[in-house]
Every structure is written in C-alpha cells, then in structure tokens.
Coordinates of C-alpha atoms and ligand atoms in Angstrom, one line a residue:
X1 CA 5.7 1.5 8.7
X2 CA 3.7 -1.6 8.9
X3 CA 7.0 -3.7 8.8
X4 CA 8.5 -1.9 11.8
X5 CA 5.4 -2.7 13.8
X6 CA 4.9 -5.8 12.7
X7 CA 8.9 -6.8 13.9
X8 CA 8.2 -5.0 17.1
X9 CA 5.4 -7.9 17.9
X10 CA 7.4 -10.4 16.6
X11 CA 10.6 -9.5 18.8
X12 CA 8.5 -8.8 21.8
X13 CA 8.7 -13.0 22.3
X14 CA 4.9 -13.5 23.0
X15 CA 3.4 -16.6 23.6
X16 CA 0.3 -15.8 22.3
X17 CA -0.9 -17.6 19.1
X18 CA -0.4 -16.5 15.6
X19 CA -1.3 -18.8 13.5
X20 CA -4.2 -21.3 13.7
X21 CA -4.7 -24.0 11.3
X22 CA -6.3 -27.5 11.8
X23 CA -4.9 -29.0 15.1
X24 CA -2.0 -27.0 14.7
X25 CA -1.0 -23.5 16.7
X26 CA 1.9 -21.4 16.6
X27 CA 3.3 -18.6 18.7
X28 CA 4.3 -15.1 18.2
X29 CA 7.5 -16.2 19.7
X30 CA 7.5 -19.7 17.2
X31 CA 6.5 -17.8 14.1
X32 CA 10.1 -15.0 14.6
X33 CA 11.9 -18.1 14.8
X34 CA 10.4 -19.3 11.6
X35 CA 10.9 -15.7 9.8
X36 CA 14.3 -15.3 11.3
X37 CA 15.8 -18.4 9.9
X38 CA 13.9 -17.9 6.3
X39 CA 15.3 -14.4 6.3
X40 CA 19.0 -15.4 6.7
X41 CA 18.6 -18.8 4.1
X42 CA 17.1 -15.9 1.4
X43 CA 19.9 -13.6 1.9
X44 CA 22.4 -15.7 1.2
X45 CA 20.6 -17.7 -1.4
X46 CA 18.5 -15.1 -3.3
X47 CA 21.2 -12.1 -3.6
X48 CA 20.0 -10.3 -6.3
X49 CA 16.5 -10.4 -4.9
X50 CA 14.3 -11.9 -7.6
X51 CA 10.6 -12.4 -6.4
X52 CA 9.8 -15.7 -4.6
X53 CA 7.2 -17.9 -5.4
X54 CA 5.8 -19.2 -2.3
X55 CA 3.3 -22.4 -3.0
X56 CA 0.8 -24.3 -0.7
X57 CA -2.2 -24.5 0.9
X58 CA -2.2 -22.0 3.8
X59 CA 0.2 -24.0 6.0
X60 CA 2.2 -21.5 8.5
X61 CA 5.5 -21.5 6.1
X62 CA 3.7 -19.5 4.1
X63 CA 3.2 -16.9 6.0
X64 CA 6.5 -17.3 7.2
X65 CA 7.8 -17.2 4.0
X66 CA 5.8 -14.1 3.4
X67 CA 7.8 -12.2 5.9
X68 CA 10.7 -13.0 5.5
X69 CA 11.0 -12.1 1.8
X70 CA 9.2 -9.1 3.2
X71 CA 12.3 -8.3 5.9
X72 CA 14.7 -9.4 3.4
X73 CA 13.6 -6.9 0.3
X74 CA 12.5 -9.7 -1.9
X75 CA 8.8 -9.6 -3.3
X76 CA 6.9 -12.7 -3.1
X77 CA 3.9 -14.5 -5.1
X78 CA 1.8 -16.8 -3.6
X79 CA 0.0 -19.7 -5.4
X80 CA -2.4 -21.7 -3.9
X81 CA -2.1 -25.6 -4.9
X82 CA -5.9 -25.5 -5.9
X83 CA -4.7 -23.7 -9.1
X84 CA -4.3 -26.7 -11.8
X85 CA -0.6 -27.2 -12.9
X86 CA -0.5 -25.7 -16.4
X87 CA -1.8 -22.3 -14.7
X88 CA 1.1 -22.5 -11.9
X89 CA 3.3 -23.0 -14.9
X90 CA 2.5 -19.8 -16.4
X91 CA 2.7 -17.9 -13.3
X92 CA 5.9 -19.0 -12.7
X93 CA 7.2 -18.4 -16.1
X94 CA 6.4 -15.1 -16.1
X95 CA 7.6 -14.5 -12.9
X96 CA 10.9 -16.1 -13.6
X97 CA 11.8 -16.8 -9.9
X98 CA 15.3 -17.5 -8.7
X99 CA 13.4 -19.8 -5.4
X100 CA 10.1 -21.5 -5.8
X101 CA 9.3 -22.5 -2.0
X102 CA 7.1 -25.7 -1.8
X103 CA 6.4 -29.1 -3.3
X104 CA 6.3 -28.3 -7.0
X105 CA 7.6 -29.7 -9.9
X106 CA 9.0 -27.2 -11.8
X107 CA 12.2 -26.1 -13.9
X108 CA 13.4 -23.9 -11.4
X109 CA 14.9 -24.2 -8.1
X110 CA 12.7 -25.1 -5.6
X111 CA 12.5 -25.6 -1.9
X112 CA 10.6 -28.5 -0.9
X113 CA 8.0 -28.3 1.9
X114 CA 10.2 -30.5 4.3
X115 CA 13.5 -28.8 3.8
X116 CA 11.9 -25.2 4.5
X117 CA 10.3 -26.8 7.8
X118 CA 14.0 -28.0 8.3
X119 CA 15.1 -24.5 7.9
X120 CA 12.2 -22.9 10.4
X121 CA 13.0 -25.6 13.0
X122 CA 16.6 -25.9 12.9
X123 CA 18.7 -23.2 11.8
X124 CA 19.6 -21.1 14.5
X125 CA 19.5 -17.9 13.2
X126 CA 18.1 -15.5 16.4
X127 CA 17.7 -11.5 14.9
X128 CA 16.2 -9.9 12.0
X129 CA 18.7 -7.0 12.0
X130 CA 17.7 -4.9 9.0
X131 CA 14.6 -4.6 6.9
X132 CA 15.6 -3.9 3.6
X133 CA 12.1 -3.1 1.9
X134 CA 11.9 0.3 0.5
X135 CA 8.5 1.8 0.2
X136 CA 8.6 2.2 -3.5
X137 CA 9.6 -2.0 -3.8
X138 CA 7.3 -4.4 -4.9
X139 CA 5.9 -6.0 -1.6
X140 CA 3.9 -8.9 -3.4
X141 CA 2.5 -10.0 -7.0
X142 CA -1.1 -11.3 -6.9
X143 CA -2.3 -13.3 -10.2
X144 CA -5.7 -12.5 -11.2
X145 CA -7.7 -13.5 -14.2
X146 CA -6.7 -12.3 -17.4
X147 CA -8.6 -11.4 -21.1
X148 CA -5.8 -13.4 -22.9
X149 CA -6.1 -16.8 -21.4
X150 CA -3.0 -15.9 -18.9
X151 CA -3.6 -14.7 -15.6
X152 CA -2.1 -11.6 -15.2
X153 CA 0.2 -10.3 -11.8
X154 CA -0.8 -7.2 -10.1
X155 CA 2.9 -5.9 -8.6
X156 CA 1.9 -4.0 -5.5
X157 CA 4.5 -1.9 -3.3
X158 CA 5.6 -1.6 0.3
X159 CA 3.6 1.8 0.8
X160 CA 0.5 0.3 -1.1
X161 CA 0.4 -2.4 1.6
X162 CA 1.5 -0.3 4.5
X163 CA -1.3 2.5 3.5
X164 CA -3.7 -0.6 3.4
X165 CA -3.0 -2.3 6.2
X166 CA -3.5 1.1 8.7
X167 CA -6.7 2.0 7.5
X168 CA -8.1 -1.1 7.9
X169 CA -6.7 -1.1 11.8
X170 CA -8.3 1.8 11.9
X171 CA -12.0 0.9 10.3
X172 CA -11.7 -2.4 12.7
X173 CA -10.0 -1.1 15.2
X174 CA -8.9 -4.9 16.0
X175 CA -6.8 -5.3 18.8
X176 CA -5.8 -8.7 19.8
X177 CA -8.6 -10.2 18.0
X178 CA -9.4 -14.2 16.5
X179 CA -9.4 -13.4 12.7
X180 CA -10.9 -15.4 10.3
X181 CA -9.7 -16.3 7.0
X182 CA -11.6 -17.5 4.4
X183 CA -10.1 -17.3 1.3
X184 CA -6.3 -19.0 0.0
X185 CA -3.0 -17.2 0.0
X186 CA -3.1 -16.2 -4.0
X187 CA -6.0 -13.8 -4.0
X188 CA -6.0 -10.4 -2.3
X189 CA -9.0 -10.7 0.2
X190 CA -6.3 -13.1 2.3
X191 CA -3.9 -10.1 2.7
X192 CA -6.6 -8.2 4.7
X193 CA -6.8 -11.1 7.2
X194 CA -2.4 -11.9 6.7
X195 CA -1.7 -8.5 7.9
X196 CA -4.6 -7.0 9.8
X197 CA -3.7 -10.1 11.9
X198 CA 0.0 -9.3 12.4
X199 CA 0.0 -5.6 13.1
X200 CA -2.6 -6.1 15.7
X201 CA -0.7 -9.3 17.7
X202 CA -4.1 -11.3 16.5
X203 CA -4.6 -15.0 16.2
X204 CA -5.1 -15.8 12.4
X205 CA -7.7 -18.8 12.3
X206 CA -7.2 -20.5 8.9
X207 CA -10.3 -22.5 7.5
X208 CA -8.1 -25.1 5.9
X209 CA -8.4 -25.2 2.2
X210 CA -9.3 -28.8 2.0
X211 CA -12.4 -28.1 4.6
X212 CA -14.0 -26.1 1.9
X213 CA -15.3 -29.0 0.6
X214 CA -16.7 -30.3 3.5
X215 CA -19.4 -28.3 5.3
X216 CA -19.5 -29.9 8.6
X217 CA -15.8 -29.5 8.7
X218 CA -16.1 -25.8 8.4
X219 CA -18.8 -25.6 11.1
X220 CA -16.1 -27.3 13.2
X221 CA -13.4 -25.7 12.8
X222 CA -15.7 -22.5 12.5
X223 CA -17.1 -23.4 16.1
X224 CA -13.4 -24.0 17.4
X225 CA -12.1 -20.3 16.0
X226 CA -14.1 -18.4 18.3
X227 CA -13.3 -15.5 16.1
X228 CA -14.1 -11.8 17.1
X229 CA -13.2 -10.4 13.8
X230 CA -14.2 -12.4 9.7
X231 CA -13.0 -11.2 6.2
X232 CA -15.2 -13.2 3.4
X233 CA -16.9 -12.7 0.9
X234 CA -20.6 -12.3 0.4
X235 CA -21.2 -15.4 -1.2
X236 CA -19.1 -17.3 1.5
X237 CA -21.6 -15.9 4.0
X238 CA -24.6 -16.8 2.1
X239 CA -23.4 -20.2 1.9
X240 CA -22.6 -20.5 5.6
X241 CA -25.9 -18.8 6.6
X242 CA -28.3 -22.0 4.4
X243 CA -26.8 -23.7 7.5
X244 CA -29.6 -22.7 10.5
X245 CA -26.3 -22.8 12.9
X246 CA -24.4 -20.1 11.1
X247 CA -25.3 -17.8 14.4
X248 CA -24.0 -15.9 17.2
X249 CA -24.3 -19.7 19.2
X250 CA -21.8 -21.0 16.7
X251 CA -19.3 -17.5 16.8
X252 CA -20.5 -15.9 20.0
X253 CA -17.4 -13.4 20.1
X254 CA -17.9 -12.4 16.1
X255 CA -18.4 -8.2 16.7
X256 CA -16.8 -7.4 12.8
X257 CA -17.7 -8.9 9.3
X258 CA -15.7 -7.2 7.0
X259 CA -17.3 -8.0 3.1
X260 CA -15.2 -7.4 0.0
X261 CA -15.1 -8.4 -3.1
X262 CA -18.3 -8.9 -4.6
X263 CA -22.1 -7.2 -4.7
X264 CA -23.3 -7.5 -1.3
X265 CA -27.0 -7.6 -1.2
X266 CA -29.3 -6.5 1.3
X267 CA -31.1 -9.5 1.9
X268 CA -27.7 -11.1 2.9
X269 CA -27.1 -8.2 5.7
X270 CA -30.6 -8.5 6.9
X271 CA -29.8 -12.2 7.3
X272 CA -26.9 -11.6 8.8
X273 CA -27.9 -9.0 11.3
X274 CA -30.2 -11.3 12.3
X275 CA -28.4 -14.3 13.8
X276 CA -26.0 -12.4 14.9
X277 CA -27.0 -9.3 17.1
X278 CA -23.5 -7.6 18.7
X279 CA -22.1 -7.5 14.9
X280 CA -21.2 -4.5 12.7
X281 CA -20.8 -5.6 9.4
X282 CA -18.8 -3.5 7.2
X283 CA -18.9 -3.1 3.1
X284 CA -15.3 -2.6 1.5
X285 CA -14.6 -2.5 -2.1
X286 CA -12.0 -2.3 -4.2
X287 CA -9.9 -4.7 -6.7
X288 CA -6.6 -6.2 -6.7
X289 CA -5.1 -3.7 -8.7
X290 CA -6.1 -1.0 -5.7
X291 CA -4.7 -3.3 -3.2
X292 CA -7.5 -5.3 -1.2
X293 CA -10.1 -2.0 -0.7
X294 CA -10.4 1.6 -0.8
X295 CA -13.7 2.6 0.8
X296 CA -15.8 1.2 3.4
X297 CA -19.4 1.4 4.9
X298 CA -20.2 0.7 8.1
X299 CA -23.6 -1.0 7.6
X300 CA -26.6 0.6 9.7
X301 CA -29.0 -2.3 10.7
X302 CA -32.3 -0.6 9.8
X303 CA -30.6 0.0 6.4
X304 CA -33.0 -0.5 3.4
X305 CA -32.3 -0.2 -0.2
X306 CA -29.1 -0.7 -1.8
X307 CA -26.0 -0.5 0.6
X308 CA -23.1 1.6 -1.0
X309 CA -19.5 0.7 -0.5
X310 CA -18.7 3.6 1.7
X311 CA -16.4 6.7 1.4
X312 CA -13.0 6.0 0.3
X313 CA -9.8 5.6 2.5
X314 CA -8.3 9.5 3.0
X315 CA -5.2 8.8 1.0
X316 CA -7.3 8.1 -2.2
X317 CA -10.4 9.6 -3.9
X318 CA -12.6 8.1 -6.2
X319 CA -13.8 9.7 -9.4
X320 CA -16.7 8.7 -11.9
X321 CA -15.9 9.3 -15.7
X322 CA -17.6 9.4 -18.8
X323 CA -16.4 7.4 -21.9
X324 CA -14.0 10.4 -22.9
X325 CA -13.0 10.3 -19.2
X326 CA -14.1 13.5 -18.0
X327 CA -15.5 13.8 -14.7
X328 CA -19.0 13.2 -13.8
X329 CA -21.7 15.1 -11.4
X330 CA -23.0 13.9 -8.3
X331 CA -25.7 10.5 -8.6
X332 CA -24.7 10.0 -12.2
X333 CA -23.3 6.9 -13.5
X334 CA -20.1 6.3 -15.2
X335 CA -17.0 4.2 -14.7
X336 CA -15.0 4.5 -11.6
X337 CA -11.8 5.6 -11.1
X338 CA -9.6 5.5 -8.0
X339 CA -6.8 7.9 -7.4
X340 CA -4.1 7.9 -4.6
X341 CA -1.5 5.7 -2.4
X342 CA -3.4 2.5 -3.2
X343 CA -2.8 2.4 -6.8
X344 CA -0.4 -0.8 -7.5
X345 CA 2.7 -0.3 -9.8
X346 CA 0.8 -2.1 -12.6
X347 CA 0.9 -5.4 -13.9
X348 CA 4.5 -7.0 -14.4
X349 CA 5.6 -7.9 -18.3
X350 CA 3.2 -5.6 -19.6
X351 CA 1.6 -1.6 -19.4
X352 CA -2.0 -1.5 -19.2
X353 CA -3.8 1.6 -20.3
X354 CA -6.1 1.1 -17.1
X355 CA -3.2 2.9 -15.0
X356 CA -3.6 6.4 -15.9
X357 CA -2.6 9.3 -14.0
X358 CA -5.3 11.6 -12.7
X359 CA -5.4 15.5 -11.9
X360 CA -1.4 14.7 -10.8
X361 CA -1.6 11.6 -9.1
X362 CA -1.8 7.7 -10.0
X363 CA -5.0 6.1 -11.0
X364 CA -6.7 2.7 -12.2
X365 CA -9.3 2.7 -14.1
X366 CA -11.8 -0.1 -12.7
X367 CA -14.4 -1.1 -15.6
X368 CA -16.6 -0.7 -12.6
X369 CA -19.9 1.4 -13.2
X370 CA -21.3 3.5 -10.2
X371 CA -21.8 6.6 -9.2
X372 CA -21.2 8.6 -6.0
X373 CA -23.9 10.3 -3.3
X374 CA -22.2 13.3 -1.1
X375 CA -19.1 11.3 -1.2
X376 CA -20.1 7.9 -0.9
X377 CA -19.8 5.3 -3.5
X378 CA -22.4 3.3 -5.2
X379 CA -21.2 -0.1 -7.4
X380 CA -24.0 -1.1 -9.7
X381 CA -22.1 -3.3 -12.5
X382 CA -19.2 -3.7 -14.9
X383 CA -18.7 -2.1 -18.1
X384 CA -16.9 -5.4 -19.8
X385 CA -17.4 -8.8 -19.6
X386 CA -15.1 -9.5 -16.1
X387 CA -17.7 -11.1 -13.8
X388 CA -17.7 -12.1 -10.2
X389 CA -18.8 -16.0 -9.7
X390 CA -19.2 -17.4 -5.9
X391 CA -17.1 -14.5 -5.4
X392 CA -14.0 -15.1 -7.8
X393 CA -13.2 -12.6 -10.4
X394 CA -12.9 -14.1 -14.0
X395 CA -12.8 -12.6 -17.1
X396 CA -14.9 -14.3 -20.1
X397 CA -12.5 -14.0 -22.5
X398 CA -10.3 -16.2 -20.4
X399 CA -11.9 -18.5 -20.2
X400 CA -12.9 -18.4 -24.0
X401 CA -9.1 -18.2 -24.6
X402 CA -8.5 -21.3 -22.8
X403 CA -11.5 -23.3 -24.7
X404 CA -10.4 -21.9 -28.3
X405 CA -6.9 -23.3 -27.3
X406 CA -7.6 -26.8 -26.8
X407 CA -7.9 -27.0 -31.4
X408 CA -10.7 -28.0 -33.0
X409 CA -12.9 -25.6 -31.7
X410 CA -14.9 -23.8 -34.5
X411 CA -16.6 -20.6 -31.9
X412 CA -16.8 -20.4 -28.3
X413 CA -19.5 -17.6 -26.6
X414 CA -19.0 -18.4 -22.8
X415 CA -22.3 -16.3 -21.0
X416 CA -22.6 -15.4 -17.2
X417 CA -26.3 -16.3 -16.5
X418 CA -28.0 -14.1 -14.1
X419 CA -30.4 -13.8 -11.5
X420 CA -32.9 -11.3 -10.6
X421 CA -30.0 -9.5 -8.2
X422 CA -27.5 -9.5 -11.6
X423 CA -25.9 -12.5 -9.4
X424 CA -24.0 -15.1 -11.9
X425 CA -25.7 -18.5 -10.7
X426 CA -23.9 -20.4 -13.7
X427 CA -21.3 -19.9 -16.4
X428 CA -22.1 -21.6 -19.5
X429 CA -19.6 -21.9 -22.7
X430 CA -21.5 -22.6 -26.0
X431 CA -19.3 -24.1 -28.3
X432 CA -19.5 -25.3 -31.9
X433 CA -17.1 -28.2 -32.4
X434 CA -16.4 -31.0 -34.9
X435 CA -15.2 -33.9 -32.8
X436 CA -14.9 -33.0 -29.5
X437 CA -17.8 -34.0 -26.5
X438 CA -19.2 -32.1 -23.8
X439 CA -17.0 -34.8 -21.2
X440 CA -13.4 -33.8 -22.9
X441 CA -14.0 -30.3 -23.0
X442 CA -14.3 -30.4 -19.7
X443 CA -11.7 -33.2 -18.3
X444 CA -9.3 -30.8 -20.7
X445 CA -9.9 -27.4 -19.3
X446 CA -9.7 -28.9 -15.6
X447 CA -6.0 -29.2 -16.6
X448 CA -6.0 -25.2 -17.4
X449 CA -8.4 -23.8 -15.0
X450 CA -9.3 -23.1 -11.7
X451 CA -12.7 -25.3 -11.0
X452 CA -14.7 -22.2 -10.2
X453 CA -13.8 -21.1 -13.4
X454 CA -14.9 -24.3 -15.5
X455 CA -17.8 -23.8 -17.2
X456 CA -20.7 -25.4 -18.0
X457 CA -20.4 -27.0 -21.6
X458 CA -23.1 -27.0 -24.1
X459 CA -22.0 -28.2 -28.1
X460 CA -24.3 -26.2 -30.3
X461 CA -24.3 -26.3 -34.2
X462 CA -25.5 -22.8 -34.6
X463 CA -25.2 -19.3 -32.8
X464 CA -28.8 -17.1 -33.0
X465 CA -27.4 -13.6 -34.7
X466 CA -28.8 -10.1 -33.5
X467 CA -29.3 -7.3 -36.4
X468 CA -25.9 -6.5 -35.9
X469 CA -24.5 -9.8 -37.3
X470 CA -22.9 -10.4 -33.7
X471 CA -24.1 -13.6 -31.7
X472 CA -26.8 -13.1 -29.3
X473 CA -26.1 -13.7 -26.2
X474 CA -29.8 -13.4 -24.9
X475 CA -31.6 -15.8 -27.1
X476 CA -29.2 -18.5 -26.5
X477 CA -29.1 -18.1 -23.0
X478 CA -33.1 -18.3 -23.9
X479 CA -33.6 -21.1 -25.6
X480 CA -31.3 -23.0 -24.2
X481 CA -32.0 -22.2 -20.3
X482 CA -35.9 -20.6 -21.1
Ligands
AMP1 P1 -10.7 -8.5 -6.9 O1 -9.6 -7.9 -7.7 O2 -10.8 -10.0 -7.0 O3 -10.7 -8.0 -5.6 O4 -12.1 -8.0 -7.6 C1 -12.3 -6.7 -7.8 C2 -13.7 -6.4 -8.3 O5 -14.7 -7.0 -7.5 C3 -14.0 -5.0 -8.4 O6 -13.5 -4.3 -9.5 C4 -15.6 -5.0 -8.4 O7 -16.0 -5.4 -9.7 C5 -15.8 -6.2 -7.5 N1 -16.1 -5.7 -6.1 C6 -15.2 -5.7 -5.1 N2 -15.8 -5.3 -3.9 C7 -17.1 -5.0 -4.2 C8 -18.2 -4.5 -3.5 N3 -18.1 -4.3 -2.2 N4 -19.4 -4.3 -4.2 C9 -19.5 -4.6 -5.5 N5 -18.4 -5.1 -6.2 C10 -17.3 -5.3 -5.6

C-alpha cells in the first residue's frame, strides 16, 4: 500500500528534493529525518492515538507531521492559518485532539512551531520500524463547509487514500516529476499534489500561501518551479491565464494540468491549450466526501461543447438517481451517486443520510445533478444551495447561519449571483436588521469566516415574495443588481 512505497523512497536516503517552498528546499533524505523523529515524539506522547491537529501555512512540518501520524496510526487534521480563529475553534472542539501541532492558542496541548522544528532537527531518532495504520483507520479528517454554521469533518481511511493515490499515478503516470500545489493543507485538492508527490519520489513546489495575494510573486515563484506536473482549480487557472505570461515560456516543462473541483469550462481549455502546446489537461471530479476524485477525462484539444468529467476510477461506479433513488437511463439527468473504495467513513460526531449503501456496497449521495453518456459522466449543477465560489465549496446556509448568529438580525437570504456559464461572480447576503451597518456585519463575520466566504452585505427593509409566500430570490437579485 501507498504507505509501504512511500517508506521505501523515504529510506532509500535520496538527495533529491521533496519539498519546495519559498527559498527553502528539503531532501528525501532531510524530510525521513523529519518523519522519523515526529514518529517516535507521537508514540510516546499520543498513546491512545487521538487524531492530531496539524496547523500552518504549508511549511515542510506539515507534511512531516502528516506522515508521521500516518506511520504512527494516528489520523491527522490539517487547518490552514487563513481560517479565522473562532472557526479553528470549532474544528478543534469537535475534534477533541490530545496534540495540536503549531502556533495556536488553544485549550489543548499544543506543540509550538519552534519546538516541533526542535524535534525534526535534533532528536536522533534514525528508523520508522513499523507502520501501524490499518486500512480500515481513519487516515485524515478534512473540514468542509457545513448547512449548520459549523464546518463539518469528512473522516477518510487508509484504503480511501491508498485507492486514491494509485489511480491517479496511474492517470498521470508522474514519475519523478516538479508538482505544483496550489491550494492550502485543509482542503482535499492539496492531498492529490501531498501524495501523488511522495509515491512518485517528486519535488512538491508549494506556492506559498501568503503569495496568493500577490500576483507577481506567484509568477515568480511560478517561473522558479519549473513544474512538469499542476493540480488547481479552474478558477486558479483562469486567474493565472488574465496574465499574457501564464505560457509554456513561463512553465516550459508543464506536460499535465490536472483540474478538480469546480465546472471547468471550455473556453478555459481552449485558453489553455493554447499557451501551452505539449500539455494534456485532464478533468477529475469528485468531492471531499469521495476522497479528492473519482473519474477523470483526458481532454482532447479539438474538443467542443461541454467537457464531461470522464469515466470513473475501476474500484467505483457512478449511478444517476431519481428523487425516490431509483436508477436512471443513459443521458438523463438526475443526482449522482458514487459507489465503491472511495467512499469516506462519513462525517465524525454525526451520520448523514447522504452515505447510503448501494446494490451491496458504500455510497454518497453528491447533491450533484448530471447524467452519464456510454459511461462517461456529465456534471451540469447542484440540487441544493452548496455552491462553488473562485473554486471553494460553501454552503448558503452557512453562511446564513453565521449572519443570523451575530443577534439582531431580523432575516438573512444570502444569493449566489451568476453568470451566463452558471459561474458565481459574487455572493451577496440581504439582510433586514434594526441597528446593525453594512461595515459591522462585515468586520464581525471576518471573525467567523473564511474571506472567500464573506459576503457581500446589502441591509434591505423588505424581501419581494413569490406566489408561494417564500422570498424571491430572482427579483432581488433584480432589482438590486438589474
Ligand atoms: P470539494 O468537496 O471541495 O472537492 O467539492 C466537491 C464538489 O465540487 C462536487 O460535489 C461538485 O459539486 C464540484 N466539482 C468537483 N469537481 C468538479 C468538476 N470537475 N466539474 C464540476 N463540478 C465539480
């Protein structure tokens, strides 16, 4: 499994680099050190193996800290410092950690940055002897957004990961590559890039989180990757590509884009197809919950139309259901439903009626709408109000949640508004309120949200009604926005 041949490379005491971030490299050889040492302090400190929170912003004890919890049996959850402090606090509650490793203040135990670098550096610890993660364990818990106002952790196993990770060495076929990552530790796309990375003995180039901010920064350190192999999003790329040097002079090695995560739109492959000719660009799809992707296209470059997400992965199969959840012909839409080895555990404190079990085996229901050609998938929207915004998911409601929690709020109708591609350009929250201003609402919910997540405010006296007495959604967004 992925773990053996990932401890293989790490033992075979290569030089070559692993990790990549800002002016700082690490070895193959520098990064079992790391694990090693991590490994032993976790056994002895974390005996009865409660999950570890591991917090920062993409620095290598992360991923350190990844494997060794991995090797050691102990399932870890990352959180990425961009998520504001009274969302880390729930995360952590609800995972109840015995170790918190980072520079957080918190009620629990926590390892500071500089004493885990003490640990990596100086303990002397030289074998990983055993790996004590069973198949069935949890490997990691991902947060993702949730209707209630808390985020909500997706507990995914060992042979979830391990079934992942070898199809998409397979689909890539990366060896030795420079992969690029894109997005932070605490969302899913990253473990595509964390792993595909290891099992292949690849360079992982990190765009530093703080670069993000700062365009010329990424084309530098973009420039400096030479990568052969990118995970991103779709929006990512179509942010990099309003930059005229987004092209095969800037990344003249790039031969894979892998895209998950979001709608990708033909005018964004044609784009990209054109600055850069040796590519492949492949479509994957599939949420958190299904752990990373479960199908994948590889994207012809005369394609025209709507490009499909692909066939799925041969350890799964994907259904489409009508609302009493039986199974639906060939080219008709419905919601999808994927069945198989990807299929995370569920969600941890709570069972969700989403994972189902299917004609014998384990299923998740999406809330995705498509419908499948001759086997291969089609997305084309969302039956509830979870949206995808610059390529995050959020749900609506949890965003209403978080609004209707800050008191004196009389009603809250937060609307994704649209382009013509059924892209969110803007998230808008109307709200009717008594004493609160458009400027509090805002400096409040930066406290409790992600900033991809804050909405635009508007304070309206009164919500238009449609003939069923519920608020309509399309005449605001009318006469507000025209
Ligand atoms: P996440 O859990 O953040 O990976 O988000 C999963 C959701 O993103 C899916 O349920 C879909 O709604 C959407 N999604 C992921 N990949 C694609 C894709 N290739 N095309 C369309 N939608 C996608």
């Amino acid at each position: 499994m992925i773990l053996d041949d990932i401890l293989k490379i790490l033992k075979s005491n290569s030089n070559s680099i692993a990790y990549r971030i800002g002016e700082n490299k690490y070895t193959y050889k520098q990064l079992y050190k790391y694990v090693c040492n991590i490994y032993h302090f976790l056994l002895e400190n974390n005996k009865n193996k409660k999950p570890v929170v591991v917090y920062g912003a993409k620095e290598i004890y992360m991923k350190a800290s990844f494997l060794a919890c991995s090797f050691a049996g102990i399932p870890y959850v990352p959180i990425d410092i961009n998520i504001p402090q009274n969302r880390t606090k729930s995360i952590i509650n609800q995972v109840n950690p015995n170790i918190i490793i980072g520079d957080i203040d918190s009620n629990f135990n926590s390892i500071s940055k500089n004493t885990i670098y003490n640990i990596m550096e100086n303990e002397s610890y030289n074998n990983i002897d055993n790996i004590y993660l069973k198949p069935e364990d949890t490997y990691y818990i991902i947060f993702t957004s949730g209707t209630t106002g808390q985020p909500k952790g997706v507990d995914v196993t060992y042979s979830n990961l391990n079934s992942c990770i070898n199809w998409l060495k397979e689909i890539t076929s990366a060896n030795k590559e420079i992969i690029l990552n894109q997005a932070n530790f605490s969302f899913d796309l990253s473990v595509a890039d964390l792993y595909l990375s290891l099992i292949t003995e690849s360079e992982h180039f990190i765009l530093s989180t703080n670069s993000m901010m700062d365009f010329s920064t990424i084309f530098s350190e973009l420039k400096k990757s030479n990568a052969t192999i990118a995970v991103m999003t779709p929006s990512f790329a179509d942010l990099l590509m309003t930059d005229d040097s987004f092209s095969e002079k800037l990344l003249p090695n790039l031969r894979k884009i892998i895209f998950c995560g979001e709608k990708l739109l033909n005018s964004t492959v044609k784009k990209m197809y054109s600055r850069f000719n040796n590519i492949e660009i492949i479509n994957t799809y599939g949420p958190t919950e299904c752990t990373f992707a479960v199908t994948s296209f590889v994207i012809p470059k005369d394609i025209e139309g709507v490009i499909p997400v692909g066939k799925s992965k041969s350890d799964c199969e994907i259904f489409i259901l009508d609302e009493n959840k039986k199974e639906m012909p060939d080219g008709t839409k419905g919601e999808i439903l994927i069945t198989g080895e990807s299929i995370a555990k569920g969600y941890i404190n709570f069972k969700s009626d989403k994972f189902i079990r299917f004609k014998g085996r384990k299923a998740y229901l999406t809330g995705d709408v498509g419908y499948l050609k001759n086997g291969t998938l089609y997305v084309d929207g969302r039956k509830d109000t979870q949206i995808k915004y610059k390529g995050y998911r959020i749900e609506l409601k949890d965003i209403e949640s978080n609004i209707t929690n800050l008191g004196d709020i009389e009603k809250v109708v937060v609307i994704p508004k649209k382009d013509e591609n059924e892209k969110v350009e803007m998230i808008i929250a109307f709200i009717k309120t008594k004493s609160k201003t458009e400027l509090e609402i805002r400096k409040e919910l930066k406290k409790r949200l992600p900033s991809y997540m804050i909405p635009k405010i508007k304070i309206i006296q009164k919500f238009p009604i449609n003939k069923n007495g519920k608020c309509d959604d399309k005449k605001l967004l009318e006469e507000c926005y025209g």
